[in-house]
């Protein structure tokens, strides 16, 4: 039992690390991986839904070609799984640019509310910036509102500081007696 927690292992003086057999790499380049689905999928053959978080024994391979690396540094991967109902192969890729995955073949990615909301917020911010550039009066109004909000925040901060000082005086007088 005690030897299980040992951090240092004995290495004999005649040990040669070159003689230790290396792990075998698969010949076809597919590496077996146990993974969970990162998004919900509907199979394009049998229309079965496979939900996010479902565990699969998948195979992964490094993507080749000009799209195989993002910014010439980050490796993109292709994952192969099988549909739970009809065993059709489904493949998807990593997408490091968007920190997400993209569906390749065998199914369709289902609708995700949080992605739609994120795109909607980005579009709204872009349209507001564009309208401010086109309309100088709108930009002036927004700057005035921002300065009013800043002044209100400073007033609130002064009130909080005054209350804290008041509490400190009360606490000091209570400990002094």
Coordinates of C-alpha atoms in Angstrom, one line a residue:
X1 CA 0.0 0.0 0.0
X2 CA 2.7 2.5 0.9
X3 CA 4.7 2.0 -2.3
X4 CA 1.7 3.1 -4.3
X5 CA 2.2 6.7 -3.2
X6 CA 5.9 6.9 -3.9
X7 CA 6.9 9.8 -6.1
X8 CA 10.4 8.6 -6.9
X9 CA 11.0 5.3 -8.6
X10 CA 14.2 3.3 -8.4
X11 CA 16.1 3.3 -11.7
X12 CA 18.9 0.8 -11.9
X13 CA 22.3 2.0 -13.2
X14 CA 22.2 -0.3 -16.2
X15 CA 18.8 1.0 -17.4
X16 CA 18.6 2.1 -21.1
X17 CA 15.5 4.0 -22.0
X18 CA 16.0 3.2 -25.7
X19 CA 15.2 -0.4 -25.0
X20 CA 11.7 0.3 -23.6
X21 CA 9.1 -0.5 -26.3
X22 CA 7.2 2.5 -27.6
X23 CA 3.4 2.7 -27.9
X24 CA 2.0 1.5 -31.1
X25 CA 0.4 4.0 -33.5
X26 CA -2.6 2.9 -35.5
X27 CA -1.7 2.3 -39.2
X28 CA -4.7 4.2 -40.5
X29 CA -4.0 7.3 -38.4
X30 CA -7.3 7.0 -36.5
X31 CA -6.9 7.4 -32.8
X32 CA -9.7 5.9 -30.6
X33 CA -11.1 8.5 -28.2
X34 CA -14.0 8.2 -25.6
X35 CA -15.8 11.5 -25.8
X36 CA -19.1 13.3 -25.3
X37 CA -21.0 15.0 -28.1
X38 CA -20.3 18.7 -28.0
X39 CA -23.6 19.6 -29.6
X40 CA -26.9 18.0 -30.5
X41 CA -27.2 16.2 -33.8
X42 CA -30.0 14.8 -35.9
X43 CA -29.0 11.8 -38.1
X44 CA -29.7 12.5 -41.8
X45 CA -30.6 8.9 -42.5
X46 CA -33.0 7.8 -39.7
X47 CA -33.6 11.3 -38.2
X48 CA -32.7 10.1 -34.7
X49 CA -31.6 12.8 -32.3
X50 CA -28.3 12.4 -30.5
X51 CA -28.1 15.0 -27.7
X52 CA -25.3 17.0 -26.3
X53 CA -23.4 15.1 -23.6
X54 CA -24.0 11.6 -25.0
X55 CA -20.9 9.5 -24.7
X56 CA -19.4 7.8 -27.7
X57 CA -16.4 5.7 -28.6
X58 CA -15.1 7.8 -31.5
X59 CA -12.1 7.9 -33.7
X60 CA -10.1 11.1 -34.4
X61 CA -7.6 12.0 -37.0
X62 CA -5.6 15.1 -37.8
X63 CA -7.1 17.0 -40.7
X64 CA -4.8 17.2 -43.7
X65 CA -4.5 19.7 -46.5
X66 CA -4.5 23.5 -46.5
X67 CA -7.4 23.6 -43.9
X68 CA -5.6 21.2 -41.6
X69 CA -4.1 23.9 -39.4
X70 CA -5.5 27.2 -38.2
X71 CA -3.0 30.1 -38.4
X72 CA -0.4 27.5 -39.2
X73 CA -0.1 26.5 -35.6
X74 CA -3.3 24.9 -34.2
X75 CA -4.1 21.4 -35.5
X76 CA -7.7 20.8 -36.6
X77 CA -9.2 17.4 -35.9
X78 CA -11.9 15.3 -37.5
X79 CA -14.0 13.0 -35.3
X80 CA -15.9 9.9 -36.5
X81 CA -18.9 8.6 -34.6
X82 CA -21.8 6.3 -35.5
X83 CA -25.5 6.9 -35.2
X84 CA -27.0 5.1 -32.2
X85 CA -30.0 3.8 -34.3
X86 CA -28.7 3.1 -37.8
X87 CA -24.9 3.0 -37.4
X88 CA -24.4 5.6 -40.1
X89 CA -21.0 7.3 -39.8
X90 CA -21.2 11.0 -38.6
X91 CA -18.2 13.3 -38.8
X92 CA -17.5 16.7 -37.4
X93 CA -14.5 19.0 -37.2
X94 CA -12.9 21.2 -34.7
X95 CA -13.2 24.9 -35.4
X96 CA -10.5 26.8 -33.5
X97 CA -11.4 30.1 -35.1
X98 CA -14.8 30.2 -33.4
X99 CA -13.8 27.9 -30.5
X100 CA -16.5 25.5 -31.6
X101 CA -17.2 22.5 -33.8
X102 CA -18.6 22.3 -37.3
X103 CA -20.7 19.5 -38.7
X104 CA -19.3 17.7 -41.7
X105 CA -21.3 14.7 -42.9
X106 CA -24.0 12.3 -41.7
X107 CA -26.2 14.6 -39.8
X108 CA -27.4 18.1 -39.1
X109 CA -26.6 20.3 -36.1
X110 CA -29.8 21.3 -34.2
X111 CA -30.8 24.8 -33.4
X112 CA -29.0 26.3 -30.3
X113 CA -30.6 29.3 -28.6
X114 CA -27.5 30.7 -27.0
X115 CA -25.7 31.0 -30.4
X116 CA -28.6 32.9 -31.9
X117 CA -28.8 35.3 -28.9
X118 CA -25.0 35.9 -29.2
X119 CA -25.3 36.8 -32.9
X120 CA -28.3 39.0 -32.3
X121 CA -26.4 41.0 -29.6
X122 CA -23.4 41.4 -31.9
X123 CA -25.6 42.6 -34.7
X124 CA -27.3 45.1 -32.4
X125 CA -24.0 46.5 -31.2
X126 CA -22.7 46.8 -34.8
X127 CA -25.9 48.6 -35.9
X128 CA -25.7 51.0 -32.9
X129 CA -22.1 51.9 -33.7
X130 CA -23.0 52.4 -37.4
X131 CA -25.9 54.7 -36.5
X132 CA -23.7 56.7 -34.2
X133 CA -21.2 57.2 -37.0
X134 CA -23.9 58.4 -39.4
X135 CA -25.8 60.6 -36.9
X136 CA -23.7 63.0 -34.9
X137 CA -26.7 64.1 -32.8
X138 CA -27.2 60.5 -31.7
X139 CA -23.6 60.2 -30.8
X140 CA -23.8 63.5 -28.7
X141 CA -26.9 62.2 -26.9
X142 CA -25.2 58.9 -26.1
X143 CA -22.1 60.8 -24.7
X144 CA -24.4 63.0 -22.6
X145 CA -26.3 59.9 -21.2
X146 CA -23.0 58.2 -20.5
X147 CA -21.7 61.3 -18.6
X148 CA -24.9 61.5 -16.6
X149 CA -24.7 57.9 -15.7
X150 CA -21.1 58.4 -14.6
X151 CA -22.0 61.3 -12.4
X152 CA -24.8 59.2 -10.8
X153 CA -22.4 56.4 -10.1
X154 CA -19.9 58.8 -8.5
X155 CA -22.7 60.2 -6.3
X156 CA -23.7 56.6 -5.2
X157 CA -20.1 55.9 -4.5
X158 CA -19.8 59.0 -2.3
X159 CA -22.9 57.9 -0.4
X160 CA -21.5 54.4 0.2
X161 CA -18.2 55.9 1.5
X162 CA -20.1 58.2 3.9
X163 CA -22.1 55.3 5.2
X164 CA -19.0 53.2 5.7
X165 CA -17.3 56.0 7.6
X166 CA -20.4 56.3 9.8
X167 CA -20.4 52.6 10.5
X168 CA -16.6 52.8 11.4
X169 CA -17.3 55.6 13.8
X170 CA -20.2 53.7 15.4
X171 CA -18.0 50.6 15.7
X172 CA -15.1 52.6 17.2
X173 CA -17.3 54.2 19.8
X174 CA -18.8 50.8 20.7
X175 CA -15.4 49.3 21.2
X176 CA -14.1 52.4 23.1
X177 CA -16.7 52.1 25.9

